[in-house]
Amino acid sequence: MKYIRLLCTLLFGVVVLLFFGLAYPHHLHHQEQYQLFLFDSAYVWDVVKLPGGIADLLGRFCTQFFLYAWVGAAIIAVLLSAIQLLAVSSCSPKRGGQGSFGAIEWGLSFVPSFLLWLFLLDENALLGGVWVVLLMLLAAWAFHRLPRGWIRRMLLIAAVPVLYWMVGPVCVVFFLLMAIGTDGRNGDIAWCGGALVLLGGMVFLQQNIIPVAASKLWFGVHYHRFPTEVPVLLWVAVLSIIVLAICARVAHRWAVASRHKATAPSVVFQTVVFALVAVGMGSLVWQNSNFKAEKVMRYDFMARFQQWNRILDAINTEKPNNQIGVTVQNLALGMHGMLADRLFNYNQNGLLGLLPDVGTDAISPLPTAEAFYQLGMVTVAQRTVFEAQEAILDFQKSARCYQRLAQTNLILGSYEVARKYLTALQKTLFYRDWANKTLPLLGDEAAIARHPEYGRLRQYLYQEDFYFGDHVTAEMLERLYHSNTDNRLAYQYLLAYYLLTGDIENYNQFISAKKKD
């Protein structure tokens, strides 16, 4: 029986792995690009000094691996599977763990993990929220194995500030689990109640000390990217653990009271229970998955890594109909020299699909900034990327933005500013090698001129200053093209601009002038 249950847990982990690896990989890439995990003591202290900081640090550490979707999917699968196993062990009315769980309670032990899976479908849900549940259950598992007595009671009180620092307000579930596991011992219940009162008083006092909104101290600082968002699904997941513990306790007492009538549930019955829970929760996961956003993130990811051939394959399979997808589509067509000829073979969104107005969020400006960068409008790309980074809602920095800001400053000759970004990237895991290779280019004009990307984009720069408005105009593209007539992408975009605005007269004049040249 034990091995059947472990096999079901393994099957659950495999399903989670396949879901995030095949159906939701670009949500993982999206998470990775909006943080900058640094192996630096100052950075670590800034994270861990707030309530729940340990879980947040672990979440950020794992999120950096989301650059590789299958690694990120494996991390999530392991975390959710571990939470299911710990839910069984921590909520068991006996120290025997899985063996003391009935079939129904064992099936319900998957519910917290399924709810956390639902929580992670939100691209703004942080992995630290999963870590707080795991750490809290680990603490409950450890305390259940301590011998009852004064040492356990004193450790329970000492756990109040420690757990609040590690996991934040979710630690309240730990003390509720301790109270449920007291077997009616009034003394132990009183100590658990005292720990909860101490926790509430500590949070109340911190409201005037820690520079964080009071609501965040009560509902969690690091659980969600939106500062004002209460992560309801996360709280439902942790509270479901309490329900599971109560169900397990009631079922155990009923089984003890009627043990002469009780029979062990069959393997078939337990399998049916697991299947019913899996189908019910699996359908909820699928229905609440944002596959539309996944497609948008896919185009953004391909543009980030300049996968122009892959973009063409994607748009030929299914034509994008959203602004980001159309922007990336047109950029890929331009990079292949096909934009003017095949513009109307695909969905267009007017000028908003060519070079959209830059929004005030952290998501939509980045594909536009990629188009600006490839065109040679490096200063505009730099401003767009910087503003996108500053719009990240939880005030983190972005590894993707740092990399692009280092590149733009290098091209523009602002070497000390580029050095600042590269020095920070040297403290990362996956951008360190790139930063080390790029640093020697600073100040080396000959090496930059030879570089296939930086040398080319430096030649494309505007040669004279002029007023640049918030909306891209034909005059801006004309100036860009005439600054360097080898700029084929600017030529493609200018023709597309004329076609999208219906300016056939200027289109014909420009084509005629080009033929004469």
Short mmCIF file of C-alpha atoms in Angstrom, two decimals:
data_model
loop_
_atom_site.label_atom_id
_atom_site.label_comp_id
_atom_site.label_asym_id
_atom_site.label_seq_id
_atom_site.Cartn_x
_atom_site.Cartn_y
_atom_site.Cartn_z
CA MET A 1 0.00 0.00 0.00
CA LYS A 2 2.80 2.38 0.88
CA TYR A 3 4.42 1.91 -2.52
CA ILE A 4 1.11 2.46 -4.34
CA ARG A 5 0.78 5.81 -2.59
CA LEU A 6 4.34 6.81 -3.39
CA LEU A 7 3.72 5.84 -7.01
CA CYS A 8 0.70 8.18 -7.09
CA THR A 9 2.83 10.99 -5.67
CA LEU A 10 5.43 10.30 -8.34
CA LEU A 11 2.73 10.33 -11.01
CA PHE A 12 1.49 13.68 -9.71
CA GLY A 13 5.00 15.11 -9.93
CA VAL A 14 5.40 13.86 -13.51
CA VAL A 15 2.11 15.50 -14.54
CA VAL A 16 3.22 18.82 -12.99
CA LEU A 17 6.56 18.51 -14.79
CA LEU A 18 4.91 17.89 -18.16
CA PHE A 19 2.40 20.70 -17.67
CA PHE A 20 4.98 23.40 -16.97
CA GLY A 21 7.50 21.95 -19.42
CA LEU A 22 5.13 21.55 -22.36
CA ALA A 23 2.05 23.73 -21.80
CA TYR A 24 3.37 26.59 -19.62
CA PRO A 25 7.13 27.02 -20.25
CA HIS A 26 7.03 30.70 -21.15
CA HIS A 27 5.31 31.62 -17.92
CA LEU A 28 8.48 30.32 -16.27
CA HIS A 29 10.67 32.41 -18.59
CA HIS A 30 8.44 35.38 -17.77
CA GLN A 31 9.09 34.90 -14.05
CA GLU A 32 12.85 34.65 -14.52
CA GLN A 33 13.23 37.86 -16.50
CA TYR A 34 11.63 40.01 -13.80
CA GLN A 35 14.16 39.34 -11.10
CA LEU A 36 17.93 39.65 -10.67
CA PHE A 37 19.27 37.12 -8.18
CA LEU A 38 22.72 38.19 -7.02
CA PHE A 39 25.23 36.13 -5.08
CA ASP A 40 25.96 39.16 -2.96
CA SER A 41 25.67 39.69 0.81
CA ALA A 42 23.98 43.09 0.48
CA TYR A 43 21.35 41.65 -1.87
CA VAL A 44 20.72 38.67 0.40
CA TRP A 45 20.31 40.92 3.44
CA ASP A 46 17.84 43.17 1.62
CA VAL A 47 15.69 40.10 0.94
CA VAL A 48 15.89 38.23 4.25
CA LYS A 49 15.51 41.21 6.58
CA LEU A 50 11.74 41.34 6.00
CA PRO A 51 9.19 38.83 7.36
CA GLY A 52 9.13 35.75 5.15
CA GLY A 53 12.54 36.66 3.78
CA ILE A 54 14.03 33.16 3.97
CA ALA A 55 11.24 31.67 1.87
CA ASP A 56 11.47 34.61 -0.52
CA LEU A 57 15.22 34.12 -0.92
CA LEU A 58 14.74 30.41 -1.65
CA GLY A 59 12.01 31.27 -4.13
CA ARG A 60 14.20 33.79 -5.94
CA PHE A 61 17.11 31.36 -5.96
CA CYS A 62 14.97 28.70 -7.64
CA THR A 63 13.35 31.19 -10.04
CA GLN A 64 16.69 32.02 -11.65
CA PHE A 65 16.69 28.44 -13.02
CA PHE A 66 13.43 29.21 -14.87
CA LEU A 67 15.62 30.52 -17.67
CA TYR A 68 15.56 26.84 -18.66
CA ALA A 69 11.90 25.86 -18.64
CA TRP A 70 12.35 22.13 -18.01
CA VAL A 71 14.61 22.80 -15.02
CA GLY A 72 12.01 25.21 -13.64
CA ALA A 73 9.24 22.66 -14.26
CA ALA A 74 11.25 20.00 -12.40
CA ILE A 75 11.75 22.36 -9.43
CA ILE A 76 8.02 23.06 -9.20
CA ALA A 77 7.20 19.35 -9.53
CA VAL A 78 9.58 18.46 -6.68
CA LEU A 79 8.25 21.24 -4.43
CA LEU A 80 4.58 20.35 -4.94
CA SER A 81 5.25 16.62 -4.50
CA ALA A 82 7.22 17.30 -1.31
CA ILE A 83 4.34 19.40 0.04
CA GLN A 84 1.90 16.55 -0.57
CA LEU A 85 4.14 14.08 1.29
CA LEU A 86 4.69 16.51 4.15
CA ALA A 87 0.97 17.22 4.35
CA VAL A 88 0.43 13.50 4.92
CA SER A 89 3.16 13.28 7.53
CA SER A 90 2.45 16.57 9.33
CA CYS A 91 -1.33 16.08 9.50
CA SER A 92 -1.26 12.42 10.47
CA PRO A 93 -2.89 11.78 13.87
CA LYS A 94 -0.12 9.26 14.56
CA ARG A 95 3.60 9.44 14.11
CA GLY A 96 3.28 6.65 11.60
CA GLY A 97 2.71 9.13 8.79
CA GLN A 98 1.10 7.66 5.71
CA GLY A 99 0.10 4.42 7.37
CA SER A 100 -2.35 6.17 9.72
CA PHE A 101 -4.11 8.01 6.90
CA GLY A 102 -7.38 6.70 5.52
CA ALA A 103 -8.02 6.56 1.80
CA ILE A 104 -10.16 9.69 1.69
CA GLU A 105 -7.80 11.79 3.81
CA TRP A 106 -4.87 10.54 1.77
CA GLY A 107 -6.63 11.62 -1.44
CA LEU A 108 -7.34 15.02 0.13
CA SER A 109 -3.63 15.39 0.93
CA PHE A 110 -3.14 16.33 -2.74
CA VAL A 111 -5.49 19.31 -2.44
CA PRO A 112 -2.93 21.80 -0.99
CA SER A 113 -0.49 20.96 -3.79
CA PHE A 114 -3.20 21.30 -6.42
CA LEU A 115 -4.23 24.68 -4.99
CA LEU A 116 -0.62 25.85 -5.07
CA TRP A 117 -0.48 24.68 -8.68
CA LEU A 118 -3.49 26.91 -9.34
CA PHE A 119 -1.69 29.72 -7.52
CA LEU A 120 1.34 29.38 -9.80
CA LEU A 121 -0.80 29.74 -12.92
CA ASP A 122 -0.78 33.47 -12.17
CA GLU A 123 2.34 34.97 -13.76
CA ASN A 124 2.59 37.36 -10.81
CA ALA A 125 2.51 34.62 -8.16
CA LEU A 126 5.98 34.25 -6.67
CA LEU A 127 7.64 30.91 -5.99
CA GLY A 128 8.40 32.12 -2.48
CA GLY A 129 4.71 31.49 -1.77
CA VAL A 130 5.26 27.77 -2.37
CA TRP A 131 8.37 27.75 -0.22
CA VAL A 132 6.51 29.24 2.76
CA VAL A 133 4.13 26.25 2.73
CA LEU A 134 6.98 23.77 2.39
CA LEU A 135 9.01 25.31 5.22
CA MET A 136 5.96 25.56 7.47
CA LEU A 137 5.15 21.87 6.90
CA LEU A 138 8.77 20.91 7.52
CA ALA A 139 8.61 22.71 10.86
CA ALA A 140 5.35 20.94 11.73
CA TRP A 141 6.83 17.58 10.74
CA ALA A 142 9.86 18.22 12.97
CA PHE A 143 7.80 19.38 15.98
CA HIS A 144 5.48 16.38 15.80
CA ARG A 145 8.52 14.19 16.42
CA LEU A 146 9.68 16.02 19.51
CA PRO A 147 8.81 14.40 22.86
CA ARG A 148 6.04 16.17 24.72
CA GLY A 149 7.09 18.26 27.67
CA TRP A 150 8.54 21.60 28.68
CA ILE A 151 11.32 21.55 26.08
CA ARG A 152 8.77 21.25 23.28
CA ARG A 153 6.67 24.03 24.81
CA MET A 154 9.63 26.38 25.09
CA LEU A 155 10.66 25.62 21.53
CA LEU A 156 7.10 26.35 20.44
CA ILE A 157 7.34 29.87 21.87
CA ALA A 158 10.82 30.35 20.40
CA ALA A 159 9.43 29.33 17.01
CA VAL A 160 7.13 32.39 16.89
CA PRO A 161 9.73 34.98 15.79
CA VAL A 162 11.84 32.44 13.90
CA LEU A 163 9.00 31.10 11.76
CA TYR A 164 7.55 34.55 11.16
CA TRP A 165 10.96 35.67 9.91
CA MET A 166 11.31 32.57 7.73
CA VAL A 167 7.84 32.24 6.19
CA GLY A 168 5.83 35.30 7.22
CA PRO A 169 2.22 35.26 8.47
CA VAL A 170 1.53 31.81 6.96
CA CYS A 171 3.26 30.47 10.08
CA VAL A 172 -0.10 30.85 11.87
CA VAL A 173 -1.05 27.51 10.26
CA PHE A 174 1.90 25.87 12.01
CA PHE A 175 0.56 26.81 15.45
CA LEU A 176 -2.95 25.68 14.48
CA LEU A 177 -1.50 22.32 13.43
CA MET A 178 0.26 22.08 16.78
CA ALA A 179 -3.04 22.77 18.56
CA ILE A 180 -4.89 20.12 16.53
CA GLY A 181 -2.17 17.58 17.34
CA THR A 182 -2.41 18.03 21.13
CA ASP A 183 -4.91 15.16 21.56
CA GLY A 184 -7.01 17.35 23.84
CA ARG A 185 -4.22 18.16 26.31
CA ASN A 186 -5.43 21.45 27.74
CA GLY A 187 -1.97 22.56 28.76
CA ASP A 188 -0.58 22.13 25.25
CA ILE A 189 -3.60 23.88 23.72
CA ALA A 190 -3.03 26.83 26.03
CA TRP A 191 0.60 27.06 24.95
CA CYS A 192 -0.42 27.03 21.29
CA GLY A 193 -2.97 29.74 21.99
CA GLY A 194 -0.32 31.76 23.77
CA ALA A 195 1.99 31.41 20.78
CA LEU A 196 -0.75 32.75 18.49
CA VAL A 197 -1.34 35.72 20.79
CA LEU A 198 2.41 36.39 20.86
CA LEU A 199 2.49 36.23 17.05
CA GLY A 200 -0.36 38.72 16.73
CA GLY A 201 1.26 41.10 19.21
CA MET A 202 4.59 40.88 17.43
CA VAL A 203 3.03 41.71 14.08
CA PHE A 204 1.08 44.59 15.62
CA LEU A 205 4.27 46.10 17.09
CA GLN A 206 6.16 45.72 13.80
CA GLN A 207 3.63 47.91 12.00
CA ASN A 208 5.44 50.98 13.34
CA ILE A 209 8.94 49.61 12.85
CA ILE A 210 9.15 47.89 9.45
CA PRO A 211 8.63 50.22 6.45
CA VAL A 212 6.01 47.98 4.87
CA ALA A 213 2.24 48.42 4.56
CA ALA A 214 0.44 46.94 7.56
CA SER A 215 -1.67 44.68 5.32
CA LYS A 216 1.51 43.10 3.94
CA LEU A 217 2.69 42.23 7.46
CA TRP A 218 -0.60 40.42 8.10
CA PHE A 219 -1.04 38.74 4.71
CA GLY A 220 2.49 38.37 3.37
CA VAL A 221 5.25 40.58 1.96
CA HIS A 222 6.80 38.24 -0.59
CA TYR A 223 3.96 36.05 -1.80
CA HIS A 224 2.77 38.01 -4.84
CA ARG A 225 4.27 40.59 -7.22
CA PHE A 226 1.36 43.04 -6.84
CA PRO A 227 2.01 45.11 -3.68
CA THR A 228 -1.70 45.46 -2.88
CA GLU A 229 -2.73 41.94 -3.83
CA VAL A 230 -3.78 39.46 -1.13
CA PRO A 231 -2.83 35.99 -2.45
CA VAL A 232 -6.18 34.35 -1.75
CA LEU A 233 -5.32 31.03 -3.40
CA LEU A 234 -2.16 30.70 -1.32
CA TRP A 235 -4.10 31.25 1.87
CA VAL A 236 -6.79 28.80 0.77
CA ALA A 237 -4.04 26.25 0.14
CA VAL A 238 -2.51 26.62 3.60
CA LEU A 239 -5.90 26.65 5.31
CA SER A 240 -6.82 23.46 3.46
CA ILE A 241 -4.00 21.83 5.41
CA ILE A 242 -5.90 22.64 8.60
CA VAL A 243 -9.04 21.07 7.15
CA LEU A 244 -6.99 18.02 6.17
CA ALA A 245 -5.57 17.69 9.69
CA ILE A 246 -9.05 17.93 11.24
CA CYS A 247 -10.45 15.34 8.81
CA ALA A 248 -7.56 13.00 9.57
CA ARG A 249 -8.08 13.43 13.32
CA VAL A 250 -11.83 12.79 13.14
CA ALA A 251 -11.39 9.79 10.84
CA HIS A 252 -8.74 8.33 13.14
CA ARG A 253 -10.93 8.62 16.24
CA TRP A 254 -13.87 7.10 14.39
CA ALA A 255 -11.67 4.21 13.25
CA VAL A 256 -10.40 3.63 16.79
CA ALA A 257 -13.93 3.70 18.22
CA SER A 258 -15.18 1.18 15.65
CA ARG A 259 -12.00 -0.74 14.97
CA HIS A 260 -13.69 -4.09 15.41
CA LYS A 261 -15.88 -3.21 12.41
CA ALA A 262 -13.29 -1.34 10.35
CA THR A 263 -11.67 -2.90 7.37
CA ALA A 264 -8.68 -1.57 5.48
CA PRO A 265 -9.66 0.18 2.25
CA SER A 266 -8.71 -1.72 -0.86
CA VAL A 267 -6.11 -0.59 -3.35
CA VAL A 268 -8.88 -0.12 -5.90
CA PHE A 269 -10.82 2.17 -3.55
CA GLN A 270 -7.76 4.30 -2.80
CA THR A 271 -6.95 4.49 -6.49
CA VAL A 272 -10.50 5.67 -7.23
CA VAL A 273 -10.24 8.34 -4.54
CA PHE A 274 -6.94 9.56 -5.97
CA ALA A 275 -8.38 9.54 -9.50
CA LEU A 276 -11.44 11.56 -8.47
CA VAL A 277 -9.31 14.20 -6.73
CA ALA A 278 -6.89 14.28 -9.66
CA VAL A 279 -9.61 14.69 -12.28
CA GLY A 280 -11.44 17.36 -10.32
CA MET A 281 -8.39 19.45 -9.51
CA GLY A 282 -6.79 18.79 -12.90
CA SER A 283 -9.84 20.18 -14.68
CA LEU A 284 -9.66 23.29 -12.49
CA VAL A 285 -6.00 23.74 -13.38
CA TRP A 286 -6.68 23.43 -17.10
CA GLN A 287 -9.69 25.75 -17.04
CA ASN A 288 -7.78 28.44 -15.14
CA SER A 289 -4.63 28.24 -17.25
CA ASN A 290 -4.01 31.42 -19.24
CA PHE A 291 -2.89 29.93 -22.55
CA LYS A 292 -3.56 33.22 -24.34
CA ALA A 293 -0.94 34.90 -22.17
CA GLU A 294 1.36 31.91 -22.75
CA LYS A 295 1.28 32.58 -26.50
CA VAL A 296 2.11 36.25 -25.94
CA MET A 297 4.99 35.33 -23.65
CA ARG A 298 6.24 32.89 -26.26
CA TYR A 299 6.62 35.67 -28.83
CA ASP A 300 8.34 37.89 -26.28
CA PHE A 301 10.75 35.07 -25.40
CA MET A 302 11.61 34.39 -29.05
CA ALA A 303 12.24 38.10 -29.67
CA ARG A 304 14.44 38.32 -26.57
CA PHE A 305 16.73 35.58 -27.90
CA GLN A 306 16.43 36.74 -31.52
CA GLN A 307 14.94 33.46 -32.74
CA TRP A 308 13.76 34.97 -36.02
CA ASN A 309 13.37 31.67 -37.91
CA ARG A 310 11.34 30.19 -35.08
CA ILE A 311 9.10 33.28 -35.09
CA LEU A 312 8.45 32.85 -38.82
CA ASP A 313 7.53 29.21 -38.26
CA ALA A 314 5.15 30.26 -35.48
CA ILE A 315 3.37 33.00 -37.45
CA ASN A 316 2.97 30.71 -40.46
CA THR A 317 1.32 28.12 -38.22
CA GLU A 318 -0.98 30.55 -36.38
CA LYS A 319 -1.08 34.25 -37.17
CA PRO A 320 -0.83 36.35 -33.97
CA ASN A 321 -3.67 38.75 -33.27
CA ASN A 322 -2.36 40.64 -30.23
CA GLN A 323 -0.13 43.69 -30.11
CA ILE A 324 3.00 41.99 -28.76
CA GLY A 325 2.69 39.07 -31.18
CA VAL A 326 2.20 41.39 -34.17
CA THR A 327 5.14 43.59 -33.12
CA VAL A 328 7.43 40.56 -32.87
CA GLN A 329 6.03 39.16 -36.13
CA ASN A 330 6.85 42.37 -38.01
CA LEU A 331 10.31 42.55 -36.47
CA ALA A 332 11.09 38.98 -37.60
CA LEU A 333 9.81 39.73 -41.11
CA GLY A 334 11.99 42.84 -41.18
CA MET A 335 15.06 40.97 -40.00
CA HIS A 336 14.55 38.61 -42.95
CA GLY A 337 13.96 41.50 -45.37
CA MET A 338 10.36 40.45 -46.02
CA LEU A 339 8.37 43.08 -44.10
CA ALA A 340 7.38 45.38 -46.97
CA ASP A 341 6.58 42.53 -49.35
CA ARG A 342 4.60 40.32 -46.96
CA LEU A 343 3.16 42.91 -44.57
CA PHE A 344 -0.47 42.25 -45.42
CA ASN A 345 -0.11 38.48 -45.52
CA TYR A 346 -0.46 38.62 -41.74
CA ASN A 347 -2.69 40.32 -39.20
CA GLN A 348 -1.80 43.95 -38.60
CA ASN A 349 -2.82 46.39 -35.91
CA GLY A 350 -2.07 49.61 -37.76
CA LEU A 351 1.01 51.44 -36.54
CA LEU A 352 0.48 49.86 -33.12
CA GLY A 353 1.67 46.58 -34.60
CA LEU A 354 4.78 48.16 -36.10
CA LEU A 355 6.23 50.35 -33.37
CA PRO A 356 3.62 50.68 -30.61
CA ASP A 357 3.47 53.57 -28.20
CA VAL A 358 5.44 52.60 -25.11
CA GLY A 359 3.17 51.67 -22.20
CA THR A 360 3.75 52.29 -18.52
CA ASP A 361 3.82 48.61 -17.56
CA ALA A 362 6.79 46.26 -17.34
CA ILE A 363 5.69 43.79 -20.04
CA SER A 364 4.52 45.38 -23.30
CA PRO A 365 7.47 47.82 -23.75
CA LEU A 366 10.12 45.08 -24.00
CA PRO A 367 9.23 43.71 -27.49
CA THR A 368 8.97 47.31 -28.72
CA ALA A 369 12.37 48.04 -27.19
CA GLU A 370 13.77 45.04 -29.08
CA ALA A 371 12.53 46.57 -32.35
CA PHE A 372 14.06 49.95 -31.44
CA TYR A 373 17.36 48.23 -30.62
CA GLN A 374 17.54 46.24 -33.86
CA LEU A 375 16.64 49.34 -35.89
CA GLY A 376 19.55 51.27 -34.38
CA MET A 377 17.37 53.59 -32.28
CA VAL A 378 19.57 52.65 -29.34
CA THR A 379 18.84 55.64 -27.12
CA VAL A 380 15.09 55.04 -27.42
CA ALA A 381 15.57 51.35 -26.69
CA GLN A 382 17.62 52.24 -23.62
CA ARG A 383 14.97 54.59 -22.26
CA THR A 384 12.20 52.07 -22.95
CA VAL A 385 14.00 49.22 -21.21
CA PHE A 386 14.91 51.36 -18.21
CA GLU A 387 11.32 52.53 -17.76
CA ALA A 388 10.04 48.96 -18.12
CA GLN A 389 12.38 47.81 -15.36
CA GLU A 390 11.28 50.63 -13.06
CA ALA A 391 7.65 49.55 -13.63
CA ILE A 392 8.19 46.09 -12.11
CA LEU A 393 5.54 46.01 -9.43
CA ASP A 394 7.54 44.46 -6.58
CA PHE A 395 10.49 46.80 -7.22
CA GLN A 396 12.89 44.04 -8.23
CA LYS A 397 15.49 44.52 -10.94
CA SER A 398 15.54 42.48 -14.13
CA ALA A 399 18.39 40.35 -15.45
CA ARG A 400 17.05 40.81 -18.99
CA CYS A 401 16.90 44.59 -18.59
CA TYR A 402 20.35 44.77 -17.01
CA GLN A 403 21.80 42.88 -19.95
CA ARG A 404 20.18 45.15 -22.52
CA LEU A 405 21.11 48.34 -20.60
CA ALA A 406 24.73 47.17 -20.53
CA GLN A 407 24.59 46.68 -24.31
CA THR A 408 23.01 50.06 -25.09
CA ASN A 409 25.43 51.96 -22.89
CA LEU A 410 28.35 50.12 -24.47
CA ILE A 411 27.13 51.05 -27.98
CA LEU A 412 26.58 54.68 -26.96
CA GLY A 413 30.04 54.90 -25.38
CA SER A 414 28.83 55.26 -21.77
CA TYR A 415 31.36 52.76 -20.56
CA GLU A 416 31.21 53.43 -16.83
CA VAL A 417 27.43 53.02 -16.79
CA ALA A 418 27.79 49.80 -18.79
CA ARG A 419 30.41 48.65 -16.27
CA LYS A 420 27.90 49.11 -13.44
CA TYR A 421 25.42 46.74 -15.09
CA LEU A 422 28.08 44.23 -16.11
CA THR A 423 29.57 44.16 -12.60
CA ALA A 424 26.16 43.31 -11.20
CA LEU A 425 25.63 40.58 -13.80
CA GLN A 426 28.98 39.07 -12.79
CA LYS A 427 27.30 38.18 -9.49
CA THR A 428 24.62 36.09 -11.21
CA LEU A 429 24.69 32.42 -12.13
CA PHE A 430 23.60 32.41 -15.77
CA TYR A 431 24.74 35.85 -16.96
CA ARG A 432 28.22 35.77 -15.43
CA ASP A 433 29.99 34.31 -18.46
CA TRP A 434 28.37 36.83 -20.80
CA ALA A 435 29.35 39.71 -18.51
CA ASN A 436 32.94 38.47 -18.27
CA LYS A 437 33.18 38.28 -22.07
CA THR A 438 31.65 41.74 -22.54
CA LEU A 439 33.68 43.66 -19.95
CA PRO A 440 36.92 43.69 -22.04
CA LEU A 441 35.03 45.53 -24.81
CA LEU A 442 34.57 48.62 -22.65
CA GLY A 443 36.69 51.39 -24.11
CA ASP A 444 38.09 49.17 -26.86
CA GLU A 445 36.81 51.04 -29.90
CA ALA A 446 38.46 48.69 -32.40
CA ALA A 447 36.94 45.60 -30.76
CA ILE A 448 33.50 47.20 -30.68
CA ALA A 449 33.79 48.16 -34.36
CA ARG A 450 34.61 44.53 -35.23
CA HIS A 451 31.76 43.14 -33.17
CA PRO A 452 29.00 41.86 -35.51
CA GLU A 453 26.18 43.37 -33.45
CA TYR A 454 27.58 46.33 -31.51
CA GLY A 455 29.67 47.61 -34.42
CA ARG A 456 26.71 47.42 -36.80
CA LEU A 457 24.31 49.17 -34.42
CA ARG A 458 26.85 51.90 -33.65
CA GLN A 459 27.00 52.68 -37.38
CA TYR A 460 23.19 52.93 -37.49
CA LEU A 461 22.97 55.62 -34.78
CA TYR A 462 21.42 58.99 -35.60
CA GLN A 463 24.11 61.38 -36.79
CA GLU A 464 22.40 64.57 -35.62
CA ASP A 465 20.19 65.61 -32.74
CA PHE A 466 16.52 66.36 -33.24
CA TYR A 467 13.31 66.42 -31.24
CA PHE A 468 12.01 62.89 -30.64
CA GLY A 469 8.35 62.69 -29.67
CA ASP A 470 6.47 59.90 -27.97
CA HIS A 471 5.08 58.62 -31.30
CA VAL A 472 7.30 57.21 -34.02
CA THR A 473 6.83 59.14 -37.27
CA ALA A 474 7.91 58.75 -40.87
CA GLU A 475 10.41 61.58 -40.38
CA MET A 476 12.12 59.68 -37.58
CA LEU A 477 12.46 56.56 -39.72
CA GLU A 478 13.62 58.63 -42.71
CA ARG A 479 16.34 60.28 -40.61
CA LEU A 480 17.37 56.87 -39.32
CA TYR A 481 17.64 55.41 -42.81
CA HIS A 482 19.49 58.40 -44.28
CA SER A 483 21.98 58.30 -41.37
CA ASN A 484 23.15 54.99 -42.87
CA THR A 485 21.56 53.65 -46.03
CA ASP A 486 22.94 50.18 -45.24
CA ASN A 487 20.33 49.95 -42.51
CA ARG A 488 18.03 47.50 -44.29
CA LEU A 489 15.71 47.13 -41.32
CA ALA A 490 15.05 50.88 -41.22
CA TYR A 491 14.30 50.72 -44.95
CA GLN A 492 11.80 47.89 -44.38
CA TYR A 493 10.10 49.72 -41.51
CA LEU A 494 9.84 52.96 -43.44
CA LEU A 495 8.11 51.23 -46.36
CA ALA A 496 5.80 49.43 -43.95
CA TYR A 497 5.00 52.75 -42.27
CA TYR A 498 3.93 54.27 -45.59
CA LEU A 499 1.80 51.22 -46.40
CA LEU A 500 0.08 51.11 -43.03
CA THR A 501 -0.76 54.83 -43.18
CA GLY A 502 -1.88 54.63 -46.81
CA ASP A 503 0.78 57.16 -47.89
CA ILE A 504 1.21 55.71 -51.37
CA GLU A 505 2.67 58.95 -52.77
CA ASN A 506 5.65 58.98 -50.41
CA TYR A 507 5.96 55.20 -50.79
CA ASN A 508 6.32 55.51 -54.58
CA GLN A 509 8.69 58.48 -54.32
CA PHE A 510 10.90 56.60 -51.86
CA ILE A 511 10.96 53.48 -54.05
CA SER A 512 11.84 55.58 -57.12
CA ALA A 513 14.63 57.38 -55.28
CA LYS A 514 15.98 54.06 -54.05
CA LYS A 515 16.06 52.64 -57.59
CA LYS A 516 17.98 55.70 -58.82
CA ASP A 517 20.56 55.18 -56.09
#
